[in-house]
PDB file of N, CA and C in Angstrom:
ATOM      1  N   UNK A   1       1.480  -6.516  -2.610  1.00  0.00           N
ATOM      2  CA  UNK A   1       0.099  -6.093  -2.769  1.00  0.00           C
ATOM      3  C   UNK A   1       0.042  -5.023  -3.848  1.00  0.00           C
ATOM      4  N   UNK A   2      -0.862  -4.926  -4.648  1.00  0.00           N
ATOM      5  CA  UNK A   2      -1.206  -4.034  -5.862  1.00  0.00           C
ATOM      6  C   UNK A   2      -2.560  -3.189  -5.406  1.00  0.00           C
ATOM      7  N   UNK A   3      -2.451  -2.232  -5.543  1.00  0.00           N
ATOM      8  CA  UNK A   3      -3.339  -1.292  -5.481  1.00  0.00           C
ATOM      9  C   UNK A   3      -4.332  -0.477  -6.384  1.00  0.00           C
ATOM     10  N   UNK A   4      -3.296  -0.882  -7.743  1.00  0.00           N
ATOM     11  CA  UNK A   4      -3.923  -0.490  -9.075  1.00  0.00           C
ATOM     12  C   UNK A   4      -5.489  -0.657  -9.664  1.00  0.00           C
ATOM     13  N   UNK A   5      -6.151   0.348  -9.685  1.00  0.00           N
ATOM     14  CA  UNK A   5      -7.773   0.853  -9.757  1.00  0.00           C
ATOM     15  C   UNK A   5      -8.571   0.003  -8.942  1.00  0.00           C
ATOM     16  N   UNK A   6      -7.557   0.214  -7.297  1.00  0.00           N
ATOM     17  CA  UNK A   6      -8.618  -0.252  -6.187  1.00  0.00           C
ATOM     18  C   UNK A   6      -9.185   1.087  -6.101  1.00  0.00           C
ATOM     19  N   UNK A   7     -10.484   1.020  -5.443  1.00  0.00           N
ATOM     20  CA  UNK A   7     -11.329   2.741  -4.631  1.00  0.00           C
ATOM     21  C   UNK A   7     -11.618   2.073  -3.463  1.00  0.00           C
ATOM     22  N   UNK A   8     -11.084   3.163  -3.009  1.00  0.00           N
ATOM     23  CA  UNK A   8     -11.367   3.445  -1.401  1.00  0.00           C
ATOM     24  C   UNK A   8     -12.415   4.196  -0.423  1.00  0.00           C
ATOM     25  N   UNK A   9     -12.827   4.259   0.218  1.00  0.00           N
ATOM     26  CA  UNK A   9     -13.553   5.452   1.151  1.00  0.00           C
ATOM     27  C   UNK A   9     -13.013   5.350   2.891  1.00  0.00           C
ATOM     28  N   UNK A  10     -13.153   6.346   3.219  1.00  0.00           N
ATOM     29  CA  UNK A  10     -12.899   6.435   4.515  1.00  0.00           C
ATOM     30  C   UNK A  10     -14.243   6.194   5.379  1.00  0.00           C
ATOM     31  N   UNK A  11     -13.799   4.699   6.406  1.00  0.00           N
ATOM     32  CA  UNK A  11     -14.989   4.398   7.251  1.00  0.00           C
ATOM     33  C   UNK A  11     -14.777   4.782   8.691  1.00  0.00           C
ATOM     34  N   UNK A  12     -13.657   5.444   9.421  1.00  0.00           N
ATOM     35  CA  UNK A  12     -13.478   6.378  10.697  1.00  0.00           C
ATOM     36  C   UNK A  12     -12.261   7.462   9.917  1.00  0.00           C
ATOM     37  N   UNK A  13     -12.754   8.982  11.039  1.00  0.00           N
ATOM     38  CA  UNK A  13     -12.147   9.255  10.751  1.00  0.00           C
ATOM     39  C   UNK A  13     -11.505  10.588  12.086  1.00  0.00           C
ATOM     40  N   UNK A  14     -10.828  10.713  12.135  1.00  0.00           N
ATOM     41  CA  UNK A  14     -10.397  11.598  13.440  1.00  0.00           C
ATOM     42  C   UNK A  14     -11.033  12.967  13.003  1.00  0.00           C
ATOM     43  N   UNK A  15     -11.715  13.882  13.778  1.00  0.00           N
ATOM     44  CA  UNK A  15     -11.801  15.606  13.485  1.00  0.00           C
ATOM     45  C   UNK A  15     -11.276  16.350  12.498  1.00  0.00           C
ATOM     46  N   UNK A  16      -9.793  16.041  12.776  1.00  0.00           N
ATOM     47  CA  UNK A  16      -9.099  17.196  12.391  1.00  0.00           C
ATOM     48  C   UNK A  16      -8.718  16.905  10.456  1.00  0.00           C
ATOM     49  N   UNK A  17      -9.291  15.640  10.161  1.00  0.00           N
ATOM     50  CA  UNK A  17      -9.528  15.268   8.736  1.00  0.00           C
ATOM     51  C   UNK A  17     -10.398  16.227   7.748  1.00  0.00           C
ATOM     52  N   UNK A  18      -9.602  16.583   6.530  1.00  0.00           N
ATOM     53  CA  UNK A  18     -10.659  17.145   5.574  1.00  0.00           C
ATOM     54  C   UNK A  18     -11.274  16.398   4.633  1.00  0.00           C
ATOM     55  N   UNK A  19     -10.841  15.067   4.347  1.00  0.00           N
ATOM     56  CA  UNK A  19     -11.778  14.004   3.861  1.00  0.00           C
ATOM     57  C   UNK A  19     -12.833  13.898   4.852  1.00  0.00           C
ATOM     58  N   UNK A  20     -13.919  13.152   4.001  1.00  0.00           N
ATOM     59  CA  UNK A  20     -15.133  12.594   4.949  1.00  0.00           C
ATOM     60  C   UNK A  20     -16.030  11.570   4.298  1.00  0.00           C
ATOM     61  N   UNK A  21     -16.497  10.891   4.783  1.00  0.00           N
ATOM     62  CA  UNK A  21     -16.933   9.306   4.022  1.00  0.00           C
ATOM     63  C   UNK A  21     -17.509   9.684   2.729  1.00  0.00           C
ATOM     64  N   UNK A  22     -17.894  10.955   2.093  1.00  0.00           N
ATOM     65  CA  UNK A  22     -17.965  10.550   0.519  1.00  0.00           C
ATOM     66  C   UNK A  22     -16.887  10.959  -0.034  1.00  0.00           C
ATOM     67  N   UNK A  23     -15.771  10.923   0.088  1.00  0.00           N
ATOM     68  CA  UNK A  23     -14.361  10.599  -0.442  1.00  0.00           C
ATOM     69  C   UNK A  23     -14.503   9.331  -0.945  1.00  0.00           C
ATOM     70  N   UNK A  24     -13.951   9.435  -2.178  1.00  0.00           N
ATOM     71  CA  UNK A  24     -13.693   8.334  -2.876  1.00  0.00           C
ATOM     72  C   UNK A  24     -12.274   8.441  -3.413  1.00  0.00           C
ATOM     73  N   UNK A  25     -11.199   7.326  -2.922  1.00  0.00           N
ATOM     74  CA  UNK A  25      -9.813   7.479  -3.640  1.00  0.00           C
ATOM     75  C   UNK A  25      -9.917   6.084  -4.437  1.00  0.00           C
ATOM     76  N   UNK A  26      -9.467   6.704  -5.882  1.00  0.00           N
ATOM     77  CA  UNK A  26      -9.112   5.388  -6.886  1.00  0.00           C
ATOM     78  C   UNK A  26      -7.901   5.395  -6.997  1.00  0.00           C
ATOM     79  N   UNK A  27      -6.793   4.426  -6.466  1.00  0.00           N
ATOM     80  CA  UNK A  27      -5.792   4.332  -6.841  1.00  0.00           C
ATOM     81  C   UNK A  27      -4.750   4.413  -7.925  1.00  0.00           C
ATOM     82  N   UNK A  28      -4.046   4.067  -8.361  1.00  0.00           N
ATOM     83  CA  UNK A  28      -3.311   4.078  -9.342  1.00  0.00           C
ATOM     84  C   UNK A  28      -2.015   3.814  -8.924  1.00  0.00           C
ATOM     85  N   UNK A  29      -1.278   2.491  -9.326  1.00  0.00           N
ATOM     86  CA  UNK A  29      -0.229   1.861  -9.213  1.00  0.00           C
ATOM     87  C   UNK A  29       0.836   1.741  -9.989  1.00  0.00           C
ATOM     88  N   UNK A  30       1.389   1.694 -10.354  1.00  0.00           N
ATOM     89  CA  UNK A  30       2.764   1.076 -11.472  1.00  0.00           C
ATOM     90  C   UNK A  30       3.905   1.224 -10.497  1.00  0.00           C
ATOM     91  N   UNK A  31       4.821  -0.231 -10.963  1.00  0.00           N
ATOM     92  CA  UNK A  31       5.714  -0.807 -10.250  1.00  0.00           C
ATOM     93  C   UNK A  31       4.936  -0.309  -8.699  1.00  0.00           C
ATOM     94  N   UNK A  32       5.733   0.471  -8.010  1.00  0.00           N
ATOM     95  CA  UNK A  32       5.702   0.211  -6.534  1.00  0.00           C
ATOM     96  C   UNK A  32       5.397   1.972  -6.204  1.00  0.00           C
ATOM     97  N   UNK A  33       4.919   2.609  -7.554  1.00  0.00           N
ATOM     98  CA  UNK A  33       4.549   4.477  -7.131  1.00  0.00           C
ATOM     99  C   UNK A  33       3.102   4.019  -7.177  1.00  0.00           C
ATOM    100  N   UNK A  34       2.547   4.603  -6.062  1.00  0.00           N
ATOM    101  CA  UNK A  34       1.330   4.968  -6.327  1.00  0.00           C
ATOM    102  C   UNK A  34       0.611   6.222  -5.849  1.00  0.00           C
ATOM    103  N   UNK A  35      -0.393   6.570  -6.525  1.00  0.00           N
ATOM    104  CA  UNK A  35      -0.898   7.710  -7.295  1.00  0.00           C
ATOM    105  C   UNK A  35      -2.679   8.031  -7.254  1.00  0.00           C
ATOM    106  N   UNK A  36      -3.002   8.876  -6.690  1.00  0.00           N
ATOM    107  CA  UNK A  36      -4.987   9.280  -6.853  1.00  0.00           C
ATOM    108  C   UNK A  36      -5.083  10.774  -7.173  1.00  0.00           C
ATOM    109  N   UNK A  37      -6.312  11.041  -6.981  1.00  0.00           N
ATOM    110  CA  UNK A  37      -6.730  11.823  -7.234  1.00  0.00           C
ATOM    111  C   UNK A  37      -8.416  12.210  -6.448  1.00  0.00           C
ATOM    112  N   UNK A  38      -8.489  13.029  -5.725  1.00  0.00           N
ATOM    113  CA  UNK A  38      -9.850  13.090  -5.223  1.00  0.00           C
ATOM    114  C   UNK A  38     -10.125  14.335  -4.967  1.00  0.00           C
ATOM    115  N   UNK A  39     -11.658  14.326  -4.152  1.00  0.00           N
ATOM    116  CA  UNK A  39     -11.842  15.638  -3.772  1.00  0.00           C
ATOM    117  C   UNK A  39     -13.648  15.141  -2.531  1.00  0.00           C
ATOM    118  N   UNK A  40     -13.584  15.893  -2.131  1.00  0.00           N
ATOM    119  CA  UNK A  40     -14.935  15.922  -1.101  1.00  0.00           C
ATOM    120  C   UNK A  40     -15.805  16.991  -1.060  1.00  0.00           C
ATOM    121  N   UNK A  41     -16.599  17.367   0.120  1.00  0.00           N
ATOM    122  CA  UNK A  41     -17.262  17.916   0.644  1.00  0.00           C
ATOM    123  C   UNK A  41     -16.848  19.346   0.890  1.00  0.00           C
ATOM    124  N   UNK A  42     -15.892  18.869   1.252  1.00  0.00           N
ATOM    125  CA  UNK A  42     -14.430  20.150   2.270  1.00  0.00           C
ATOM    126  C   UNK A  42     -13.459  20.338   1.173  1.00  0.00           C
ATOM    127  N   UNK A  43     -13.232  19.264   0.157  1.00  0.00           N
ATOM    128  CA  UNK A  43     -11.831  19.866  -0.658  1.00  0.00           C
ATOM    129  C   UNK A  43     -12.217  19.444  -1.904  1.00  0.00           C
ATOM    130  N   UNK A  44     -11.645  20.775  -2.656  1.00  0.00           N
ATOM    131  CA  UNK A  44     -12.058  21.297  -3.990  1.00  0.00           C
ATOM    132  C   UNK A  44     -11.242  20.115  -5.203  1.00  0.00           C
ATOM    133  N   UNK A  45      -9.604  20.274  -5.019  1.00  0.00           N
ATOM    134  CA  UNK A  45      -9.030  18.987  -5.508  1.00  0.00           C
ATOM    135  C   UNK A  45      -8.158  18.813  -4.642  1.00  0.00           C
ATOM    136  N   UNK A  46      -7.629  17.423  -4.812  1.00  0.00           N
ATOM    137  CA  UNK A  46      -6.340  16.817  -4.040  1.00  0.00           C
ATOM    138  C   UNK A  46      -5.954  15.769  -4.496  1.00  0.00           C
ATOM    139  N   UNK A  47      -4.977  15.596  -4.436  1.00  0.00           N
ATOM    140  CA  UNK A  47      -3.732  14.561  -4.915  1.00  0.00           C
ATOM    141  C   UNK A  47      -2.698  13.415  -3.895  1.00  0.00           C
ATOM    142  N   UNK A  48      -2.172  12.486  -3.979  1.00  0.00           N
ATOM    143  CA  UNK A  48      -1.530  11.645  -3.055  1.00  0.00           C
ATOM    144  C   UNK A  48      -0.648  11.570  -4.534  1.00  0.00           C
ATOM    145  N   UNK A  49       0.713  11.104  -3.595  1.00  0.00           N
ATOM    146  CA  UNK A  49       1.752   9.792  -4.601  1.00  0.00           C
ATOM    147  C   UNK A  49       2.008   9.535  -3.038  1.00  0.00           C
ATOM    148  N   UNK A  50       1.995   8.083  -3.411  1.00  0.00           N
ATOM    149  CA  UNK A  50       2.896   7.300  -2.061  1.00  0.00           C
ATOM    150  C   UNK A  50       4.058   6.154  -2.771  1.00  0.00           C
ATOM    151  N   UNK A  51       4.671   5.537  -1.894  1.00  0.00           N
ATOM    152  CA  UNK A  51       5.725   3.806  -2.698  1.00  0.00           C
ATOM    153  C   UNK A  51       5.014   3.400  -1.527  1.00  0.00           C
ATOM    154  N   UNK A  52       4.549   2.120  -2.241  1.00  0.00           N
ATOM    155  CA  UNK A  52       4.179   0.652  -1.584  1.00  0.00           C
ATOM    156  C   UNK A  52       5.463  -0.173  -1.424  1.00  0.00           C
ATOM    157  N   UNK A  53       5.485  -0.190  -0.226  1.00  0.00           N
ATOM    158  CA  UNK A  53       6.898  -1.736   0.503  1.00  0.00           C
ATOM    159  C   UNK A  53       6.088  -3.538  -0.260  1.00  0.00           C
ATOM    160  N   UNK A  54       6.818  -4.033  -0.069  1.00  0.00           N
ATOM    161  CA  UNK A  54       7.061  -5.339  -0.301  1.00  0.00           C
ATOM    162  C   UNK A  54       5.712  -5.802   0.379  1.00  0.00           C
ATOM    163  N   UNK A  55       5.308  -5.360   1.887  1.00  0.00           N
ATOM    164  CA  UNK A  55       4.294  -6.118   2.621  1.00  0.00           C
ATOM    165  C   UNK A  55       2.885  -4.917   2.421  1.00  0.00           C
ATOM    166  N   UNK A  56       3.028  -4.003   1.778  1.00  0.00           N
ATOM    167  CA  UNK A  56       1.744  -3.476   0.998  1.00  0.00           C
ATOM    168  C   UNK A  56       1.550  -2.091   1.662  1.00  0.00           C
ATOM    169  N   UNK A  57       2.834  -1.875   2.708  1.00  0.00           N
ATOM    170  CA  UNK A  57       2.767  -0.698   3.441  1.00  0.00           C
ATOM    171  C   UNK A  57       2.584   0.469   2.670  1.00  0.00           C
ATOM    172  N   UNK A  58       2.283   1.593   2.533  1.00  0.00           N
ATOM    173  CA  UNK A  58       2.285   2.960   1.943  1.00  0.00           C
ATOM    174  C   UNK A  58       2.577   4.103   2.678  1.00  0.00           C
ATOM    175  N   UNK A  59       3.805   4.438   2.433  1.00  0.00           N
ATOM    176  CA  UNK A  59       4.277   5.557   2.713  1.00  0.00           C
ATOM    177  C   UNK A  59       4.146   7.119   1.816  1.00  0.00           C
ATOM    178  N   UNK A  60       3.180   7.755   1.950  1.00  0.00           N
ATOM    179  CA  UNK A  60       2.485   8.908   0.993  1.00  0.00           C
ATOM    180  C   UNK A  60       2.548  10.327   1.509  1.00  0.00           C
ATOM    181  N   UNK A  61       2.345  10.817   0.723  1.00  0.00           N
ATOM    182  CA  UNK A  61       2.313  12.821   0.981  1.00  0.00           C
ATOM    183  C   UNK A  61       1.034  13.068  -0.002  1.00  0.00           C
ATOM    184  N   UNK A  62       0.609  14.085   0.386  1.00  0.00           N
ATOM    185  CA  UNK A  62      -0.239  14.612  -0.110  1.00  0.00           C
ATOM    186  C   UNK A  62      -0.599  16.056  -0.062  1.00  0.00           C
ATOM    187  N   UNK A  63      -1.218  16.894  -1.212  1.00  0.00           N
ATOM    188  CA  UNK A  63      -1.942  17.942  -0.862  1.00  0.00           C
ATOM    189  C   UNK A  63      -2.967  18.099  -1.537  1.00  0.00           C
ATOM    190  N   UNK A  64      -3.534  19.577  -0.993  1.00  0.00           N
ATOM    191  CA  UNK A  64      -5.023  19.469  -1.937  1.00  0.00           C
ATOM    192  C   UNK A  64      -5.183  20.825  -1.665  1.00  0.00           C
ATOM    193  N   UNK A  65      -6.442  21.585  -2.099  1.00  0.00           N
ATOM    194  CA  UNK A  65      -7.386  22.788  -1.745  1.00  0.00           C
ATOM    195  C   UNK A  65      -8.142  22.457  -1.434  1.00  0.00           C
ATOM    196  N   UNK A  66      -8.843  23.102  -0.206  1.00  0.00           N
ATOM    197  CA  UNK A  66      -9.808  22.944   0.186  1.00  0.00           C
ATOM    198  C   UNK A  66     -11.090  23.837   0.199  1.00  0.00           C
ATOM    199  N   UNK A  67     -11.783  23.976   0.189  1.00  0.00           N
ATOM    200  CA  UNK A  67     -13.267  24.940   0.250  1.00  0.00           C
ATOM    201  C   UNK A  67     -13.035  26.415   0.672  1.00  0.00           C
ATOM    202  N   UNK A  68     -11.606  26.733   1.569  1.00  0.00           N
ATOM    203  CA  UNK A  68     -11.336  27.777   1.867  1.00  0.00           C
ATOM    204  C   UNK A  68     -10.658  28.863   1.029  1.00  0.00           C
ATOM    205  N   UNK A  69      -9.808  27.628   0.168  1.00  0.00           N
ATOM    206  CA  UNK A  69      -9.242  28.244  -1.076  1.00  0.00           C
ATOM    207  C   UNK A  69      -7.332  27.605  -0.017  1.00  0.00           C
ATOM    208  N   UNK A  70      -7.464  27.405   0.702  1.00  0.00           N
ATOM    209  CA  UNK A  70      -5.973  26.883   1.637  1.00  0.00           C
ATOM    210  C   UNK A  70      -5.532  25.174   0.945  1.00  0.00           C
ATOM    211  N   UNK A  71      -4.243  26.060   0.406  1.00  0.00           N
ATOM    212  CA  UNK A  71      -3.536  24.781   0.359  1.00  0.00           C
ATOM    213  C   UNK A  71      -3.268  23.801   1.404  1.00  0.00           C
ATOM    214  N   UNK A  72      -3.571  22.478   1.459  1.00  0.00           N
ATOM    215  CA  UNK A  72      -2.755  21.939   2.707  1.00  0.00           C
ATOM    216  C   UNK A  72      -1.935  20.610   1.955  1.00  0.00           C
ATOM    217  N   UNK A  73      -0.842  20.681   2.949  1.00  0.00           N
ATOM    218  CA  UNK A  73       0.010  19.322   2.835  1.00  0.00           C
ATOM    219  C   UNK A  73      -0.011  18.358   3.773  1.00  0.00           C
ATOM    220  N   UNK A  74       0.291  17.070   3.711  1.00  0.00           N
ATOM    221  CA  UNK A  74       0.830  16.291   4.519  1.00  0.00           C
ATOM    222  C   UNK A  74       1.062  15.033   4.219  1.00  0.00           C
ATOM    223  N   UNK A  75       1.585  14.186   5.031  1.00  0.00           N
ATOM    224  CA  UNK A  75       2.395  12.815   5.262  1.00  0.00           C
ATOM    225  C   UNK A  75       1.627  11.766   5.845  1.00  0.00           C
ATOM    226  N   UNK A  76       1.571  10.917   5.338  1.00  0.00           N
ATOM    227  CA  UNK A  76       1.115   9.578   5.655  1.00  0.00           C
ATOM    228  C   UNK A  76       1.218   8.238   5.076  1.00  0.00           C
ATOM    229  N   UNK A  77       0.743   6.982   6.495  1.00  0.00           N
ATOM    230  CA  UNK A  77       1.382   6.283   6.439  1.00  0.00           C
ATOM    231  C   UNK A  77       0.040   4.781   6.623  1.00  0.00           C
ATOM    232  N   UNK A  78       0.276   3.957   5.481  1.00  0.00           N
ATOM    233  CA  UNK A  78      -1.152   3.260   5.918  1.00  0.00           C
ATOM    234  C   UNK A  78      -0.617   1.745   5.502  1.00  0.00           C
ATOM    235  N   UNK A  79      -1.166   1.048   6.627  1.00  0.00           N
ATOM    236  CA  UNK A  79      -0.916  -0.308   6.761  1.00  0.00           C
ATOM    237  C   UNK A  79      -1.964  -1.118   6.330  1.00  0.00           C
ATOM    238  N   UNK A  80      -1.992  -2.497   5.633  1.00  0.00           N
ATOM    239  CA  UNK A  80      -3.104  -3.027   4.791  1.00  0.00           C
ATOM    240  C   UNK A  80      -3.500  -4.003   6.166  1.00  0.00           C
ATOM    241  N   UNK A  81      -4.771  -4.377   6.030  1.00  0.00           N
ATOM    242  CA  UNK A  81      -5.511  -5.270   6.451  1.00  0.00           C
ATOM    243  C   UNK A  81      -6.362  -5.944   5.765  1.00  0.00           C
ATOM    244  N   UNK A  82      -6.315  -7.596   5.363  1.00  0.00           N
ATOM    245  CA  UNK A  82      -7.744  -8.074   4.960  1.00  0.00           C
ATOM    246  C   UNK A  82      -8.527  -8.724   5.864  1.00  0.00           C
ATOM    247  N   UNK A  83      -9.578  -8.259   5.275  1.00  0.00           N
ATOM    248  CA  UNK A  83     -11.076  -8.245   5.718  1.00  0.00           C
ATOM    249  C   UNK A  83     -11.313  -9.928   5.192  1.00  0.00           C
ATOM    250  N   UNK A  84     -12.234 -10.299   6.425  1.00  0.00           N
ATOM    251  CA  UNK A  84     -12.835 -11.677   6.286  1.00  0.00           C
ATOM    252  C   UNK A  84     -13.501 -11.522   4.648  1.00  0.00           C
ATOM    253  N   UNK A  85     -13.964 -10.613   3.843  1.00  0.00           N
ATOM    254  CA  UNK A  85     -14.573 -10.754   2.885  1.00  0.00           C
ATOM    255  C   UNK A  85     -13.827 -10.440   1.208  1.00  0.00           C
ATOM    256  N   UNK A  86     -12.196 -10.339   1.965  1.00  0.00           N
ATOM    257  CA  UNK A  86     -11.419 -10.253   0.839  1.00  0.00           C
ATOM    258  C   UNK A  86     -11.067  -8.806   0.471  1.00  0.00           C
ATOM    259  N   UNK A  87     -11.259  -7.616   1.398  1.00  0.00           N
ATOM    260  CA  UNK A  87     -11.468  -6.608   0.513  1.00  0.00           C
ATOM    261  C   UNK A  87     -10.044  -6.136   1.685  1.00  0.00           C
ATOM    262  N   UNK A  88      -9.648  -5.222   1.061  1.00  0.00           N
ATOM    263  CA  UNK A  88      -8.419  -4.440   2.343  1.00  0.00           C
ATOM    264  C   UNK A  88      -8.936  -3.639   3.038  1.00  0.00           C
ATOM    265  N   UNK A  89      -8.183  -3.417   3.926  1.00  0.00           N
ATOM    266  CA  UNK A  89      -8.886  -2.152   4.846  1.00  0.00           C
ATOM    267  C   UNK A  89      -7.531  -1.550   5.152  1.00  0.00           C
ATOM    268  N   UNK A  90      -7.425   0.160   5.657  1.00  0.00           N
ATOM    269  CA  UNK A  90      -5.841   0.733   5.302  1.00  0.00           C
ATOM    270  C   UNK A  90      -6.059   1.411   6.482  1.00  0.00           C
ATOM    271  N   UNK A  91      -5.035   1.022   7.424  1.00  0.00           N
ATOM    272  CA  UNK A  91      -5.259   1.894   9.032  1.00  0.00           C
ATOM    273  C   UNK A  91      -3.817   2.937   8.629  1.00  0.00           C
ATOM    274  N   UNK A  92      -4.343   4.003   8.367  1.00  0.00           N
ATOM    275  CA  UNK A  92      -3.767   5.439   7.914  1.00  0.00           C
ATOM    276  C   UNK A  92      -3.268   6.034   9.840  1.00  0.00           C
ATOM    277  N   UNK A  93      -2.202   6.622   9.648  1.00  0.00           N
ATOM    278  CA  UNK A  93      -1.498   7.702  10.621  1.00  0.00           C
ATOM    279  C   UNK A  93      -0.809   8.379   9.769  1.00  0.00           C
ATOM    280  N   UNK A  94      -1.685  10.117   9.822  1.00  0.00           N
ATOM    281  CA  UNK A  94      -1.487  11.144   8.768  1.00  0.00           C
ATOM    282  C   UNK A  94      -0.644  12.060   9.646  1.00  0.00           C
ATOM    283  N   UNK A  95       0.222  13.089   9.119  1.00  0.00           N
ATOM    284  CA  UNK A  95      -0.040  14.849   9.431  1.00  0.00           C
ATOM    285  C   UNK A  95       0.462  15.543   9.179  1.00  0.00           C
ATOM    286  N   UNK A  96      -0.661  16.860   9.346  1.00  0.00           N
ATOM    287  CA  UNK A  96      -0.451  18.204   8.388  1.00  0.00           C
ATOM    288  C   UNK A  96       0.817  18.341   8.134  1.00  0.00           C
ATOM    289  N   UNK A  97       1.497  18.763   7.215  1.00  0.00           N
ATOM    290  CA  UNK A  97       2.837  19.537   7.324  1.00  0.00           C
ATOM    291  C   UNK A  97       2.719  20.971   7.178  1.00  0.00           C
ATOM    292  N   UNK A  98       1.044  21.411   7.388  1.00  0.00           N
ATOM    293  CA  UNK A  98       0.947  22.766   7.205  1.00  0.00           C
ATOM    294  C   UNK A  98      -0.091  23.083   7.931  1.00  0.00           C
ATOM    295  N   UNK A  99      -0.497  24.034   7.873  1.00  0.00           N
ATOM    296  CA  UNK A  99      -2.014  24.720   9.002  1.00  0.00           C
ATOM    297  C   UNK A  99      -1.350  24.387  10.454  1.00  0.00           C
ATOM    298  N   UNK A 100      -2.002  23.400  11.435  1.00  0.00           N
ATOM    299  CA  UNK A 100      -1.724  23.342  12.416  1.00  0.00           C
ATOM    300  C   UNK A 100      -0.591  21.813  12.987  1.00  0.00           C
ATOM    301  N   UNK A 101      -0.475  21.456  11.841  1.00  0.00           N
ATOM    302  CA  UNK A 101       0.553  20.556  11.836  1.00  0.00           C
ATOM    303  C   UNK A 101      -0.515  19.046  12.815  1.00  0.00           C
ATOM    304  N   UNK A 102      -1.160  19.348  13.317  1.00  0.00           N
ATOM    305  CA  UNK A 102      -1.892  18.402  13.874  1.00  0.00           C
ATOM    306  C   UNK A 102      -1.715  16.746  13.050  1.00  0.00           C
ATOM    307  N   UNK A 103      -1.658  15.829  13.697  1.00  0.00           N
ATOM    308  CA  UNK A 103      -1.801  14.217  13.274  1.00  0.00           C
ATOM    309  C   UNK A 103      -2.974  14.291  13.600  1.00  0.00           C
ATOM    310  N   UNK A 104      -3.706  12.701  12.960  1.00  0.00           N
ATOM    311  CA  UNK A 104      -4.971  11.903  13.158  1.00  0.00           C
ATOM    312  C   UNK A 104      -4.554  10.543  12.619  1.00  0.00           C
ATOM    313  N   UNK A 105      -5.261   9.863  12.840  1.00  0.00           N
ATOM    314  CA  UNK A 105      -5.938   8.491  12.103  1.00  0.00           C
ATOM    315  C   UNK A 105      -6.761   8.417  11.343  1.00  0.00           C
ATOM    316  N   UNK A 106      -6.786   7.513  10.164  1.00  0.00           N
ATOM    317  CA  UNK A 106      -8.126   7.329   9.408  1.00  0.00           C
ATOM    318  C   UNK A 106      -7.787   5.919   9.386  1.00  0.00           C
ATOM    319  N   UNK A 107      -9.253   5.138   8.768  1.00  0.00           N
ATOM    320  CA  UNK A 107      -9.320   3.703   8.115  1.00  0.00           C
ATOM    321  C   UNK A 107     -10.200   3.685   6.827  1.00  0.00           C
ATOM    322  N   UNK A 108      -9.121   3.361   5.993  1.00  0.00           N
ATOM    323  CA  UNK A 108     -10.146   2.968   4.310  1.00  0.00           C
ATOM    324  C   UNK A 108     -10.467   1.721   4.045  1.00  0.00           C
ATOM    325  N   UNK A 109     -11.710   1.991   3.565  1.00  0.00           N
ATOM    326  CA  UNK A 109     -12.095   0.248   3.272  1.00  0.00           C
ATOM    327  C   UNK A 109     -12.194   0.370   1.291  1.00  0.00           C
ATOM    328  N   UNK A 110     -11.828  -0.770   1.015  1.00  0.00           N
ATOM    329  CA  UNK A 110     -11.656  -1.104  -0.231  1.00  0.00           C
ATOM    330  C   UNK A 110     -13.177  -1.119  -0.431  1.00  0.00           C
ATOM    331  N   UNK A 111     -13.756  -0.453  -1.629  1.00  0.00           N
ATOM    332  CA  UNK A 111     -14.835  -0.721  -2.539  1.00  0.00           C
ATOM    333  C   UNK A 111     -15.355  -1.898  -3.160  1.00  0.00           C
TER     334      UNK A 111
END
């Protein structure tokens, strides 16, 4: 699976998330690194690199600033799904590696 200048948004998302559905992630792929760039409501900028597996898995880290001026980090892990209408959908299991270390879930749907 290729990911290269798919966009994403988040359509659930657990609490303890600083994205929020006007997040928009545009991907960026080559070979099997992939790479965004975003920001929201709550965070000022932020960044991902993840490697995509063979079956489209993504294994990623990330950090960003957020509105507080607090760096945060963390790890995550998102599995592809297609949608009856062709588009992916990415069932994410994240967490902090900083602040309260807390996990969540998210799900992105392809644009």
């Amino acid at each position: 699976m290729n990911y290269n200048n798919k966009r994403f948004r988040p359509i659930d998302l657990t609490e303890n998330a600083e994205v929020s559905s006007d997040t928009v992630f545009e991907y960026k792929q080559t070979g099997n690194i992939l790479t965004s760039e975003y920001q929201s409501d709550q965070i000022i900028t932020g960044h991902l690199i993840g490697i995509v597996s063979k079956d489209g898995t993504i294994e990623m880290r990330y950090h960003q600033v957020n509105k507080k001026g607090e760096l945060m980090t963390g790890i995550c892990f998102s599995k592809p799904e297609l949608t009856s209408t062709g588009k992916i959908r990415l069932h994410e299991n994240w967490q902090w590696t900083s602040g309260d270390k807390s996990s969540g879930k998210s799900i992105l749907e392809e644009l």
